[in-house]
Amino acid sequence: MAQNCLKCLKYTMCFANFLCFMCGVAVLSFGVYMMVNFRMAALTPTLASFNSANMLLISGIVITCVSFLGFLGALKENRCLLLTFFLLLFFLMLVELTAACLLLMYEGEIAAIVKEDLNKGLEKAKGKNLNSTYVMSEWDVIQEKLDCCGVYNASDWGDKVPDSCCPEGCHTPNAQYRQKGCLVTLQNFFEENFLTTGISVIVLCIIEVLGMCFAMTLFCHISRSGLGYKL
């Protein structure tokens, strides 16, 4: 009976890690797509390395590597791989909890950095050089996607209000500017998704704890039975 339960545990780990591996590949692919088609480096240079595309890319790589390690360790009943899988999950859980705490502690400082970067990006977009053209294209994308205009409102652009500030184009009769600034829109977006993000972190930590428990249970069984790689 115990052997059947442990076999069930082994194949459950294999199946769960295979699903995680496929999810990791999907996240990695989406991160590459976002990096190519949706860049904000010119708007928020200070936070450029922490934008959503890079985060998706890094997350995809980590998920695929760790899940493949867990899948192979369970399938081959390899104690070394299972122990490495356990330690990596434990380390990732600590990193996630630390990052969540830092975001809560330095929320005001992060908001100030984003505000400063947006103001600098807007000043560059008003310039008359090749770099300003690139920055302007990013502003057009952001203003259309987020339905916003300028940092605070359309007056930030002065007499150079771009067409992306108007839903139907600013050169049409009775054109109306988008009411909200991009800074307020970004703040509202993060506030609205704060609860969802917190729940996601908690669920992810629970999954990681379960994975650690399964890996250690299988590791102990292999150790008692004398199977697998000898440490």
N, CA and C of each residue as an Amber inpcrd file, in Angstrom:
protein
   693
   0.8300000  -1.2040000   0.0000000   0.0000000   0.0000000   0.0000000
   0.8690000   1.2590000   0.0000000   1.9140000   1.2060000   0.8690000
   2.8210000   2.3500000   0.9480000   3.5370000   2.5640000  -0.3770000
   3.9220000   1.4440000  -1.0360000   4.6110000   1.5490000  -2.3190000
   3.7100000   2.1850000  -3.3690000   2.4360000   1.8130000  -3.3670000
   1.4920000   2.3940000  -4.3220000   1.3110000   3.8950000  -4.0960000
   1.2600000   4.2950000  -2.8170000   1.1090000   5.7140000  -2.4850000
   2.3220000   6.5110000  -2.9490000   3.5030000   5.9270000  -2.7470000
   4.7230000   6.6160000  -3.1470000   4.8540000   6.6870000  -4.6650000
   4.3840000   5.6260000  -5.3610000   4.3710000   5.6820000  -6.8260000
   3.4280000   6.7680000  -7.3160000   2.2820000   6.8580000  -6.6400000
   1.3080000   7.9010000  -6.9780000   1.9250000   9.2850000  -6.7520000
   2.6520000   9.4350000  -5.6340000   3.3240000  10.6970000  -5.3250000
   4.3650000  11.0300000  -6.3960000   5.1220000  10.0090000  -6.7990000
   6.1640000  10.1950000  -7.8150000   5.5680000  10.6890000  -9.1270000
   4.5320000  10.0300000  -9.6070000   3.9540000  10.4150000 -10.8960000
   3.1480000  11.7080000 -10.8020000   2.6250000  11.9860000  -9.6160000
   1.9590000  13.2780000  -9.4100000   2.9670000  14.4100000  -9.5260000
   4.1550000  14.2070000  -8.9110000   5.2220000  15.2060000  -9.0180000
   5.6580000  15.3860000 -10.4680000   5.7800000  14.2740000 -11.1920000
   6.1850000  14.3500000 -12.6020000   5.1560000  15.1350000 -13.4180000
   3.8810000  14.8230000 -13.2080000   2.8230000  15.4870000 -13.9660000
   2.7530000  16.9700000 -13.6160000   2.8300000  17.2920000 -12.3120000
   2.7490000  18.6890000 -11.8790000   3.9310000  19.4990000 -12.4130000
   5.1160000  18.9170000 -12.3720000   6.2930000  19.6340000 -12.8710000
   6.2690000  19.7750000 -14.3890000   5.6710000  18.7880000 -15.0710000
   5.5320000  18.9020000 -16.5290000   4.6020000  20.0640000 -16.8800000
   3.4900000  20.1810000 -16.1300000   2.5760000  21.3060000 -16.3620000
   3.2660000  22.6370000 -16.0800000   4.0510000  22.6950000 -14.9910000
   4.7900000  23.9140000 -14.6500000   5.8110000  24.2510000 -15.7440000
   6.4390000  23.1990000 -16.2990000   7.4070000  23.4140000 -17.3750000
   6.7340000  24.0340000 -18.5960000   5.5660000  23.5250000 -18.9660000
   4.8400000  24.0720000 -20.1130000   4.3970000  25.5080000 -19.8380000
   3.9580000  25.7690000 -18.6090000   3.5820000  27.1430000 -18.2410000
   4.7940000  28.0670000 -18.3150000   5.9450000  27.5580000 -17.8650000
   7.1740000  28.3480000 -17.9290000   7.5590000  28.6900000 -19.3590000
   7.3980000  27.7410000 -20.2700000   7.6840000  27.9970000 -21.6830000
   6.7370000  29.0630000 -22.2340000   5.4530000  28.9790000 -21.8440000
   4.4750000  29.9670000 -22.3020000   4.8140000  31.3650000 -21.7630000
   5.1850000  31.4440000 -20.4740000   5.5630000  32.7300000 -19.8690000
   6.8110000  33.2920000 -20.5430000   7.7860000  32.4150000 -20.8030000
   9.0160000  32.8340000 -21.4740000   8.7220000  33.3830000 -22.8760000
   7.8680000  32.7080000 -23.6110000   7.5130000  33.1530000 -24.9600000
   6.7860000  34.4980000 -24.9270000   5.8750000  34.6320000 -23.9630000
   5.1460000  35.8950000 -23.8330000   6.0780000  37.0260000 -23.4310000
   7.0760000  36.7220000 -22.5740000   8.0540000  37.7270000 -22.1750000
   8.8760000  38.2130000 -23.3500000   9.2760000  37.2880000 -24.2280000
  10.0130000  37.6710000 -25.4360000   9.1520000  38.5500000 -26.3380000
   7.8700000  38.1830000 -26.4860000   6.9480000  38.9700000 -27.3060000
   6.7910000  40.3880000 -26.7470000   6.6290000  40.4830000 -25.4160000
   6.4770000  41.7930000 -24.7750000   7.7360000  42.6330000 -24.9320000
   8.8880000  41.9980000 -24.8160000  10.1560000  42.7230000 -24.9220000
  10.3400000  43.3110000 -26.3160000   9.8930000  42.5680000 -27.3290000
  10.0540000  43.0200000 -28.7140000   9.0240000  44.0840000 -29.0860000
   7.7800000  43.9200000 -28.6050000   6.6840000  44.7660000 -29.0750000
   6.2110000  45.8340000 -28.0920000   6.6660000  45.7720000 -26.8330000
   6.1240000  46.7310000 -25.8550000   7.2390000  47.1170000 -24.8840000
   8.0340000  48.1430000 -25.2630000   9.1630000  48.5640000 -24.4500000
   8.8830000  49.9240000 -23.8150000   9.3540000  50.0930000 -22.5750000
   9.1710000  51.3540000 -21.8560000  10.4970000  51.8810000 -21.3250000
  11.6150000  51.4160000 -21.8960000  12.9280000  51.8000000 -21.3690000
  13.1560000  53.3010000 -21.4300000  12.6380000  53.9450000 -22.4590000
  12.8460000  55.3870000 -22.5910000  11.9600000  56.1790000 -21.6370000
  10.8380000  55.6160000 -21.2440000   9.9250000  56.3180000 -20.3390000
  10.3540000  56.1820000 -18.8980000  10.7520000  54.9920000 -18.4940000
  11.1680000  54.7330000 -17.1070000  12.5360000  54.0670000 -17.1040000
  13.6160000  54.8110000 -17.4250000  14.9430000  54.2020000 -17.5120000
  15.4330000  53.6250000 -16.1920000  15.0690000  54.2490000 -15.0640000
  15.5160000  53.7330000 -13.7670000  14.9450000  52.3560000 -13.4940000
  13.7010000  52.1270000 -13.9180000  13.0330000  50.8480000 -13.6750000
  13.0110000  49.9630000 -14.9140000  13.8330000  50.3030000 -15.9170000
  13.7820000  49.5670000 -17.1860000  14.0720000  48.0870000 -17.0050000
  15.0010000  47.7750000 -16.1020000  15.3610000  46.3630000 -15.9010000
  14.3020000  45.6100000 -15.1100000  13.3170000  46.3190000 -14.5670000
  12.2770000  45.6760000 -13.7760000  10.9120000  45.7480000 -14.4540000
  10.8810000  46.0320000 -15.7660000   9.5820000  46.1150000 -16.4220000
   8.9780000  44.7320000 -16.6040000   7.7260000  44.7100000 -17.0280000
   6.9790000  43.4500000 -17.0790000   7.6000000  42.4380000 -18.0370000
   8.1470000  42.9210000 -19.1660000   8.7380000  42.0020000 -20.1460000
   9.9310000  41.2670000 -19.5580000  10.8110000  42.0150000 -18.8900000
  11.9810000  41.3820000 -18.2810000  11.5840000  40.4360000 -17.1540000
  10.5790000  40.8530000 -16.3740000  10.1330000  39.9880000 -15.2830000
   9.5450000  38.6810000 -15.8120000   8.7680000  38.7780000 -16.8840000
   8.2060000  37.5710000 -17.4970000   9.3110000  36.6820000 -18.0520000
  10.3180000  37.3010000 -18.6590000  11.4300000  36.5490000 -19.2410000
  12.1920000  35.7920000 -18.1580000  12.5290000  36.4890000 -17.0790000
  13.2680000  35.8550000 -15.9830000  12.4250000  34.7850000 -15.3060000
  11.1380000  35.0970000 -15.0830000  10.2460000  34.1250000 -14.4450000
  10.1120000  32.8610000 -15.2940000   9.9860000  33.0310000 -16.6080000
   9.8680000  31.8780000 -17.5040000  11.0920000  30.9850000 -17.4490000
  12.2800000  31.6030000 -17.4380000  13.5230000  30.8200000 -17.3700000
  13.6090000  30.0590000 -16.0620000  13.2930000  30.7310000 -14.9470000
  13.3700000  30.0880000 -13.6310000  12.3720000  28.9400000 -13.5220000
  11.1300000  29.1700000 -13.9700000  10.0860000  28.1380000 -13.8750000
  10.4590000  26.9060000 -14.6960000  10.9340000  27.1290000 -15.9230000
  11.2850000  25.9860000 -16.7720000  12.4420000  25.1880000 -16.1850000
  13.4560000  25.8720000 -15.6880000  14.6350000  25.1780000 -15.1370000
  14.2890000  24.3910000 -13.8740000  13.5760000  25.0380000 -12.9500000
  13.2490000  24.3750000 -11.6740000  12.2750000  23.2210000 -11.8940000
  11.2590000  23.4280000 -12.7250000  10.2790000  22.3610000 -12.9640000
  10.9130000  21.1770000 -13.6910000  11.8300000  21.4420000 -14.6210000
  12.5240000  20.3490000 -15.3050000  13.3730000  19.5590000 -14.3120000
  14.0000000  20.2660000 -13.3760000  14.8100000  19.6090000 -12.3460000
  13.9400000  18.7140000 -11.4660000  12.7570000  19.2230000 -11.0630000
  11.8480000  18.4250000 -10.2430000  11.2890000  17.2380000 -10.9990000
  10.9450000  17.4320000 -12.2590000  10.4330000  16.3380000 -13.0940000
  11.4680000  15.2280000 -13.2390000  12.7030000  15.6050000 -13.5560000
  13.7540000  14.6150000 -13.7670000  14.1080000  13.9040000 -12.4550000
  14.1400000  14.6600000 -11.3560000  14.4670000  14.0570000 -10.0660000
  13.4330000  13.0440000  -9.6170000  12.1410000  13.3670000  -9.8260000
  11.0770000  12.4370000  -9.4510000  11.0470000  11.2230000 -10.3660000
  11.2240000  11.4530000 -11.6700000  11.1600000  10.3560000 -12.6350000
  12.3000000   9.3560000 -12.4220000  13.4930000   9.8790000 -12.1890000
  14.6700000   9.0190000 -12.0180000  14.9010000   8.6080000 -10.5680000
  14.0770000   9.1580000  -9.6600000  14.2350000   8.9080000  -8.2200000
  15.6670000   9.2090000  -7.7870000  16.1150000  10.3800000  -8.1710000
  17.4760000  10.8240000  -7.8990000  17.4780000  11.7540000  -6.6930000
  18.1460000  11.3230000  -5.6300000  18.1450000  12.1020000  -4.3910000
  18.8280000  13.4510000  -4.5550000  19.8980000  13.4860000  -5.3220000
  20.6370000  14.7400000  -5.5150000  19.7580000  15.7780000  -6.2050000
  19.0540000  15.3780000  -7.2620000  18.1780000  16.3030000  -7.9850000
  16.9960000  16.7350000  -7.1250000  16.4410000  15.8070000  -6.3410000
  15.3120000  16.1400000  -5.4720000  15.7240000  17.1330000  -4.3860000
  16.9000000  16.9430000  -3.8380000  17.3800000  17.8590000  -2.8050000
  17.6450000  19.2450000  -3.4000000  18.2290000  19.2770000  -4.5980000
  18.4590000  20.5550000  -5.2770000  17.1380000  21.2480000  -5.5790000
  16.1460000  20.4850000  -6.0280000  14.8100000  21.0120000  -6.2990000
  14.2070000  21.6110000  -5.0280000  14.3260000  20.9130000  -3.9170000
  13.8210000  21.3970000  -2.6280000  14.4870000  22.7180000  -2.2380000
  15.8150000  22.7800000  -2.3350000  16.5520000  23.9830000  -1.9390000
  16.2220000  25.1700000  -2.8390000  16.0580000  24.9120000  -4.1360000
  15.7100000  25.9970000  -5.0590000  14.3240000  26.5530000  -4.7690000
  13.3740000  25.6750000  -4.4930000  12.0230000  26.1310000  -4.1450000
  12.0360000  26.9600000  -2.8640000  12.8140000  26.5060000  -1.8880000
  12.9200000  27.2380000  -0.6210000  13.5440000  28.6200000  -0.8510000
  14.5870000  28.6690000  -1.6630000  15.2450000  29.9440000  -1.9710000
  14.2950000  30.8800000  -2.7210000  13.5500000  30.3480000  -3.7010000
  12.6060000  31.1680000  -4.4660000  11.5020000  31.7310000  -3.5700000
  11.0360000  30.9240000  -2.6330000   9.9980000  31.3870000  -1.7210000
  10.5160000  32.5450000  -0.8590000  11.7550000  32.4380000  -0.3810000
  12.3450000  33.5210000   0.4010000  12.4920000  34.7930000  -0.4350000
  12.9080000  34.6400000  -1.6960000  13.0620000  35.8010000  -2.5860000
  11.7180000  36.4780000  -2.8250000  10.6620000  35.6950000  -3.0580000
   9.3310000  36.2600000  -3.3100000   8.8160000  37.0140000  -2.0960000
   8.9620000  36.4310000  -0.9210000   8.4960000  37.0920000   0.2990000
   9.2980000  38.3570000   0.5810000  10.6160000  38.3010000   0.3300000
  11.4610000  39.4850000   0.5330000  11.0730000  40.5970000  -0.4280000
  10.8500000  40.2380000  -1.7050000  10.4550000  41.2340000  -2.7030000
   9.1130000  41.8680000  -2.3480000   8.1590000  41.0520000  -1.8760000
   6.8430000  41.5810000  -1.4880000   6.9770000  42.5630000  -0.3240000
   7.8210000  42.2310000   0.6520000   8.0330000  43.1260000   1.7980000
   8.7030000  44.4270000   1.3760000   9.6850000  44.3490000   0.4810000
  10.3810000  45.5440000   0.0170000   9.4480000  46.4610000  -0.7670000
   8.5620000  45.8710000  -1.5860000   7.6010000  46.6770000  -2.3380000
   6.6580000  47.4210000  -1.4000000   6.2530000  46.7600000  -0.3190000
   5.3790000  47.4150000   0.6610000   6.1140000  48.5230000   1.4110000
   7.3810000  48.2720000   1.7540000   8.1560000  49.2380000   2.5380000
   8.5390000  50.4680000   1.7160000   8.8620000  50.2590000   0.4380000
   9.3720000  51.3540000  -0.3900000   8.3910000  51.7540000  -1.4850000
   7.1030000  51.6130000  -1.2160000   6.0870000  51.9560000  -2.2130000
   6.1590000  53.4270000  -2.5990000   6.3330000  54.2950000  -1.6050000
   6.4110000  55.7360000  -1.8740000   7.6200000  56.1010000  -2.7070000
   8.7800000  55.4990000  -2.3850000  10.0090000  55.7880000  -3.1330000
   9.8990000  55.3250000  -4.5840000   9.2740000  54.1770000  -4.7970000
   9.1000000  53.6590000  -6.1590000   8.1890000  54.5850000  -6.9620000
   7.1200000  55.0620000  -6.3300000   6.2010000  55.9860000  -7.0100000
   6.9260000  57.2740000  -7.3950000   7.8160000  57.7600000  -6.5050000
   8.5690000  58.9820000  -6.7980000   9.5300000  58.7720000  -7.9700000
  10.1430000  57.5850000  -8.0530000  11.0620000  57.2770000  -9.1630000
  10.3060000  57.2400000 -10.4850000   9.1380000  56.5930000 -10.4790000
   8.3240000  56.5200000 -11.6980000   7.8980000  57.9230000 -12.1440000
   7.5060000  58.7570000 -11.1860000   7.0970000  60.1320000 -11.5020000
   8.2480000  60.9160000 -12.1300000   9.4430000  60.7920000 -11.5450000
  10.6060000  61.5060000 -12.0730000  10.9670000  61.0320000 -13.4750000
  10.9240000  59.7120000 -13.6860000  11.2450000  59.1550000 -15.0000000
  10.2500000  59.5960000 -16.0670000   8.9560000  59.6220000 -15.7080000
   7.9440000  60.0600000 -16.6700000   8.1450000  61.5220000 -17.0640000
   8.4860000  62.3660000 -16.0840000   8.7270000  63.7750000 -16.3890000
   9.9350000  63.9490000 -17.3000000  11.0000000  63.1880000 -17.0370000
  12.1890000  63.2660000 -17.8910000  11.8870000  62.7370000 -19.2910000
  11.1190000  61.6380000 -19.3530000  10.7570000  61.0820000 -20.6480000
   9.9160000  62.0370000 -21.4650000   9.0110000  62.7640000 -20.8030000
   8.1670000  63.7290000 -21.5120000   8.9990000  64.8850000 -22.0570000
   9.9880000  65.3450000 -21.2750000  10.8520000  66.4270000 -21.7490000
  11.6730000  65.9780000 -22.9540000  12.1330000  64.7270000 -22.9450000
  12.8840000  64.2070000 -24.0950000  11.9910000  64.1080000 -25.3290000
  10.7380000  63.7040000 -25.1080000   9.8150000  63.5510000 -26.2390000
   9.5050000  64.8900000 -26.8980000   9.6090000  65.9850000 -26.1470000
   9.3480000  67.3080000 -26.7170000  10.5220000  67.8360000 -27.5250000
  11.6750000  67.1590000 -27.4460000  12.8700000  67.6180000 -28.1490000
  12.7520000  67.4280000 -29.6450000  13.8300000  67.7930000 -30.3450000
  13.8420000  67.7090000 -31.8050000  15.0700000  66.9470000 -32.2930000
  15.1850000  65.7020000 -31.8550000  16.2910000  64.8630000 -32.3110000
  15.7880000  63.4370000 -32.5010000  16.6890000  62.5620000 -32.9750000
  16.2880000  61.1810000 -33.2510000  15.8450000  60.4580000 -31.9950000
  16.5150000  60.7250000 -30.8800000  16.1610000  60.0610000 -29.6290000
  14.7660000  60.4580000 -29.1770000  14.4170000  61.7240000 -29.3730000
  13.0800000  62.1840000 -28.9660000  11.9880000  61.5160000 -29.7930000
  12.2960000  61.2050000 -31.0590000  11.3240000  60.5000000 -31.9020000
  11.0370000  59.1160000 -31.3550000  12.0890000  58.4280000 -30.9000000
  11.9230000  57.0930000 -30.3090000  11.1090000  57.1650000 -29.0200000
  11.4150000  58.1640000 -28.1760000  10.6750000  58.3340000 -26.9170000
   9.2170000  58.6790000 -27.2060000   8.9950000  59.5120000 -28.2220000
   7.6320000  59.9030000 -28.5840000   6.8040000  58.7050000 -29.0050000
   7.4150000  57.7700000 -29.7310000   6.6800000  56.5750000 -30.1570000
   6.2540000  55.7490000 -28.9470000   7.0960000  55.6990000 -27.9320000
   6.7280000  54.9800000 -26.7080000   5.5970000  55.6900000 -25.9790000
   5.6360000  57.0250000 -25.9490000   4.5450000  57.7730000 -25.3210000
   3.2270000  57.5290000 -26.0650000   3.2890000  57.4760000 -27.3790000
   2.0720000  57.2220000 -28.1560000   1.4590000  55.8740000 -27.7810000
   2.3080000  54.8560000 -27.6510000   1.8200000  53.5180000 -27.2900000
   1.1930000  53.5300000 -25.9100000   1.8880000  54.1400000 -24.9410000
   1.3990000  54.1560000 -23.5610000   0.0910000  54.9320000 -23.4550000
   0.0170000  56.0970000 -24.0940000  -1.1880000  56.9240000 -23.9900000
  -2.3950000  56.2610000 -24.6380000  -2.1700000  55.5180000 -25.7080000
  -3.2830000  54.8170000 -26.3590000  -3.6990000  53.5810000 -25.5670000
  -2.7170000  52.8330000 -25.0470000  -3.0260000  51.6080000 -24.3000000
  -3.6840000  51.8940000 -22.9550000  -3.1930000  52.9290000 -22.2660000
  -3.6900000  53.2250000 -20.9180000  -4.7790000  54.2940000 -20.9090000
  -5.1180000  54.8560000 -22.0850000  -6.1400000  55.8990000 -22.1890000
  -5.8000000  57.0840000 -21.2810000  -4.5760000  57.6160000 -21.4500000
  -4.1230000  58.7330000 -20.6340000  -3.3980000  59.7360000 -21.5180000
  -3.0250000  60.8840000 -20.9280000  -2.3360000  61.9280000 -21.6950000
  -1.3750000  62.6750000 -20.7850000  -0.0970000  62.7060000 -21.1650000
   0.9030000  63.4000000 -20.3570000   1.1460000  62.7330000 -19.0210000
   1.8900000  63.4120000 -18.1730000   2.1430000  62.8830000 -16.8220000
   0.9280000  63.1330000 -15.9390000   0.4040000  64.3770000 -15.9830000
  -0.7670000  64.7310000 -15.1850000  -1.9990000  64.9710000 -16.0580000
  -1.8090000  65.6890000 -17.1810000  -2.9010000  65.9370000 -18.1300000
  -2.2970000  66.4600000 -19.4340000  -3.1580000  66.8500000 -20.3750000
  -2.7040000  67.2740000 -21.7030000  -1.8550000  68.5390000 -21.6640000
  -2.0040000  69.3610000 -20.6140000  -1.2370000  70.6130000 -20.5410000
   0.2660000  70.3670000 -20.3940000   0.6510000  69.1550000 -19.9940000
   2.0810000  68.8400000 -19.8770000   2.7950000  68.9320000 -21.2220000
   2.0580000  68.7350000 -22.3220000   2.6560000  68.7840000 -23.6530000
   2.7610000  70.2050000 -24.2000000   2.1720000  71.1640000 -23.5150000
   2.2030000  72.5330000 -24.0050000   1.4450000  72.6660000 -25.3130000
   2.0950000  73.2620000 -26.3260000   1.4430000  73.4120000 -27.6320000
   1.8000000  72.2860000 -28.5930000   2.4130000  71.2160000 -28.0870000
   2.7930000  70.0660000 -28.9240000   2.0450000  68.8120000 -28.5020000
   0.7500000  68.9280000 -28.3290000  -0.0510000  67.7780000 -27.8960000
  -0.1260000  66.7520000 -29.0270000   0.3220000  65.5110000 -28.7980000
   0.3000000  64.4920000 -29.8640000  -1.1020000  63.9490000 -30.1040000
  -1.2940000  63.3460000 -31.2550000  -2.6000000  62.7770000 -31.6130000
  -3.0250000  61.6620000 -30.6760000  -2.0440000  60.9810000 -30.0540000
  -2.3850000  59.8790000 -29.1460000  -3.0800000  60.3640000 -27.8820000
  -3.0930000  61.6870000 -27.6470000  -3.7930000  62.2390000 -26.4820000
  -5.2980000  62.3380000 -26.7070000  -5.7350000  62.1270000 -27.9420000
  -7.1560000  62.2130000 -28.2620000  -7.6370000  60.8810000 -28.8160000
  -8.7530000  60.3690000 -28.3380000  -9.2650000  59.0760000 -28.8330000
  -9.4650000  59.0410000 -30.3370000  -9.9200000  60.1510000 -30.9310000
 -10.1940000  60.2000000 -32.3670000  -9.1780000  61.0430000 -33.1350000
  -8.0720000  61.4160000 -32.4660000  -7.0890000  62.2870000 -33.1170000
  -7.3200000  63.7340000 -32.7440000  -6.2340000  64.4560000 -32.4470000
  -6.3640000  65.8270000 -31.9500000  -6.5780000  66.8570000 -33.0450000
  -6.4870000  66.4540000 -34.3130000  -6.6750000  67.4070000 -35.4010000
  -8.0720000  67.3220000 -36.0170000  -8.9480000  66.5660000 -35.3840000
 -10.3290000  66.4680000 -35.8670000 -11.1860000  67.5340000 -35.1850000
 -12.3110000  67.9190000 -35.7770000 -13.2000000  68.9050000 -35.1420000
 -13.7330000  68.3870000 -33.8020000 -13.8320000  69.2840000 -32.8310000
 -14.3440000  68.9530000 -31.4930000 -13.5360000  67.8330000 -30.8270000
 -12.2370000  67.8440000 -31.0590000 -11.3780000  66.8170000 -30.4550000
 -11.3420000  66.9920000 -28.9400000 -11.3880000  65.8800000 -28.2220000
 -11.3650000  65.8810000 -26.7650000 -10.1080000  65.1670000 -26.2850000
  -9.3800000  65.8230000 -25.3550000  -8.1880000  65.2030000 -24.7880000
  -8.5780000  64.1170000 -23.7890000  -7.7320000  63.1470000 -23.6500000
  -7.9330000  62.1350000 -22.6060000  -7.8170000  62.8190000 -21.2470000
  -8.7210000  62.4880000 -20.3400000  -8.8470000  63.2410000 -19.1010000
  -7.7440000  62.9400000 -18.0760000  -7.3440000  61.6790000 -17.9690000
  -6.4080000  61.2830000 -16.9120000  -4.9650000  61.3530000 -17.3900000
  -4.0650000  61.6940000 -16.4420000  -2.6420000  61.6350000 -16.7250000
  -2.1290000  60.2120000 -16.5700000  -0.9980000  59.9110000 -17.2060000
  -0.4670000  58.5460000 -17.1870000   0.0420000  58.1500000 -15.7980000
   0.5120000  59.1250000 -15.0150000   0.9920000  58.8100000 -13.6630000
  -0.1550000  58.3120000 -12.7930000  -1.2810000  59.0200000 -12.8180000
  -2.4490000  58.6220000 -12.0260000  -2.9870000  57.2810000 -12.5140000
  -2.9940000  57.0820000 -13.8250000  -3.4920000  55.8210000 -14.3950000
  -2.6350000  54.6400000 -13.9520000  -1.3160000  54.8210000 -13.9630000
  -0.4130000  53.7610000 -13.5110000  -0.6130000  53.4690000 -12.0300000
  -0.7570000  54.5230000 -11.2120000  -0.9900000  54.3330000  -9.7830000
  -2.2980000  53.5860000  -9.5340000  -3.3450000  53.9640000 -10.2460000
  -4.6310000  53.2730000 -10.0970000  -4.5370000  51.8160000 -10.5220000
  -3.7690000  51.5720000 -11.6020000  -3.6030000  50.2030000 -12.0950000
  -2.9500000  49.3190000 -11.0430000  -1.8840000  49.8180000 -10.4100000
  -1.1900000  49.0290000  -9.3950000  -2.0540000  48.8550000  -8.1400000
  -2.8190000  49.8890000  -7.7780000  -3.6910000  49.7840000  -6.6050000
  -4.8150000  48.7780000  -6.8410000  -5.3700000  48.7820000  -8.0550000
  -6.4560000  47.8510000  -8.3730000  -5.9770000  46.4030000  -8.4020000
  -4.7150000  46.2060000  -8.7750000  -4.1700000  44.8510000  -8.8770000
  -3.3580000  44.4350000  -7.6520000  -3.3640000  45.2890000  -6.6240000
  -2.5790000  44.9840000  -5.4230000  -3.0830000  43.7170000  -4.7410000
  -4.4190000  43.6060000  -4.5650000  -4.9970000  42.4430000  -3.9100000
  -4.7400000  41.1780000  -4.7240000  -4.9190000  41.2880000  -6.0500000
  -4.6820000  40.1330000  -6.9220000  -3.2330000  39.6690000  -6.8430000
  -2.3090000  40.6330000  -6.8090000  -0.8900000  40.3000000  -6.7050000
  -0.5870000  39.6090000  -5.3800000  -1.1640000  40.1360000  -4.2860000
  -0.9430000  39.5290000  -2.9700000  -1.4690000  38.1040000  -2.9080000
  -2.6720000  37.8680000  -3.4550000  -3.2470000  36.5210000  -3.4740000
  -2.3860000  35.5940000  -4.3290000  -1.8870000  36.1080000  -5.4490000
  -1.0430000  35.2970000  -6.3330000   0.2420000  34.8670000  -5.6390000
   0.8490000  35.7770000  -4.8720000   2.0760000  35.4430000  -4.1340000
   1.7920000  34.3810000  -3.0880000   0.6480000  34.5050000  -2.3790000
   0.2940000  33.5210000  -1.3460000   0.0530000  32.1460000  -1.9660000
  -0.7040000  32.1110000  -3.0770000  -0.9700000  30.8390000  -3.7650000
   0.3290000  30.2160000  -4.2640000   1.2130000  31.0500000  -4.8060000
   2.4950000  30.5540000  -5.3050000   3.3340000  29.9680000  -4.1840000
   3.3280000  30.6200000  -3.0190000   4.0740000  30.1080000  -1.8680000
   3.4930000  28.7720000  -1.3840000   2.1600000  28.6300000  -1.4110000
   1.5220000  27.3690000  -1.0050000   1.9290000  26.2490000  -1.9570000
   1.9210000  26.5460000  -3.2680000   2.3370000  25.5430000  -4.2620000
   3.7860000  25.1370000  -4.0420000   4.6360000  26.1110000  -3.7420000
   6.0480000  25.8200000  -3.5070000   6.2390000  24.9770000  -2.2510000
   5.4680000  25.2750000  -1.2060000   5.5590000  24.4730000   0.0270000
   5.1220000  23.0300000  -0.2360000   4.0420000  22.8620000  -1.0010000
   3.5910000  21.5080000  -1.3570000   4.6570000  20.7730000  -2.1670000
   5.2640000  21.4740000  -3.1240000   6.3300000  20.8730000  -3.9060000
   7.5080000  20.4620000  -3.0490000   7.8420000  21.2960000  -2.0640000
   8.9330000  20.9670000  -1.1420000   8.5890000  19.7350000  -0.2990000
   7.3410000  19.6640000   0.1660000   6.9060000  18.5160000   0.9750000
   6.9490000  17.2260000   0.1570000   6.4440000  17.2720000  -1.0790000
   6.4630000  16.0970000  -1.9470000   7.8930000  15.6550000  -2.2300000
   8.7600000  16.6230000  -2.5370000  10.1520000  16.2960000  -2.8610000
  10.8610000  15.6680000  -1.6650000  10.6330000  16.2110000  -0.4710000
  11.3080000  15.6720000   0.7060000  10.7570000  14.3080000   1.0920000
   9.4400000  14.0990000   0.9070000   8.8510000  12.7840000   1.1900000
   9.4540000  11.7230000   0.2680000   9.5530000  12.0330000  -1.0050000
  10.1440000  11.0980000  -1.9640000  11.6240000  10.8910000  -1.6830000
  12.3060000  11.9560000  -1.2980000  13.7320000  11.8710000  -0.9530000
  13.9510000  10.9220000   0.2280000  13.1260000  11.0680000   1.2690000
  13.2630000  10.2070000   2.4640000  12.9590000   8.7440000   2.1370000
  11.9500000   8.5130000   1.2930000  11.6290000   7.1400000   0.9000000
  12.7870000   6.4980000   0.1400000  13.3970000   7.2400000  -0.7870000
  14.5230000   6.7170000  -1.5540000  15.7020000   6.4300000  -0.6290000
  15.9030000   7.2970000   0.3650000  17.0010000   7.0970000   1.3130000
  16.7960000   5.8320000   2.1380000  15.5390000   5.5980000   2.5950000
  15.2590000   4.4210000   3.4240000  15.3500000   3.1290000   2.6190000
  14.9290000   3.1810000   1.3530000  14.9220000   1.9790000   0.5430000
  16.2490000   1.6830000  -0.1310000  17.1900000   2.6280000  -0.0260000
  18.4930000   2.4210000  -0.6260000  18.5090000   2.6060000  -2.1110000
  17.5060000   3.3040000  -2.6840000  17.4390000   3.5140000  -4.1150000
  18.0310000   4.8620000  -4.4810000  18.2370000   5.0570000  -5.7510000
  18.6420000   6.3700000  -6.2550000  20.1020000   6.6640000  -6.0560000
  20.4660000   7.8990000  -6.3160000  21.8530000   8.3390000  -6.2460000
  22.2890000   8.4540000  -4.7960000  23.4360000   7.8920000  -4.4520000
  23.9410000   7.9370000  -3.0820000  24.6710000   9.2480000  -2.8210000
  24.2060000   9.9660000  -1.7980000  24.8870000  11.2260000  -1.4420000
  26.1140000  10.9370000  -0.6040000
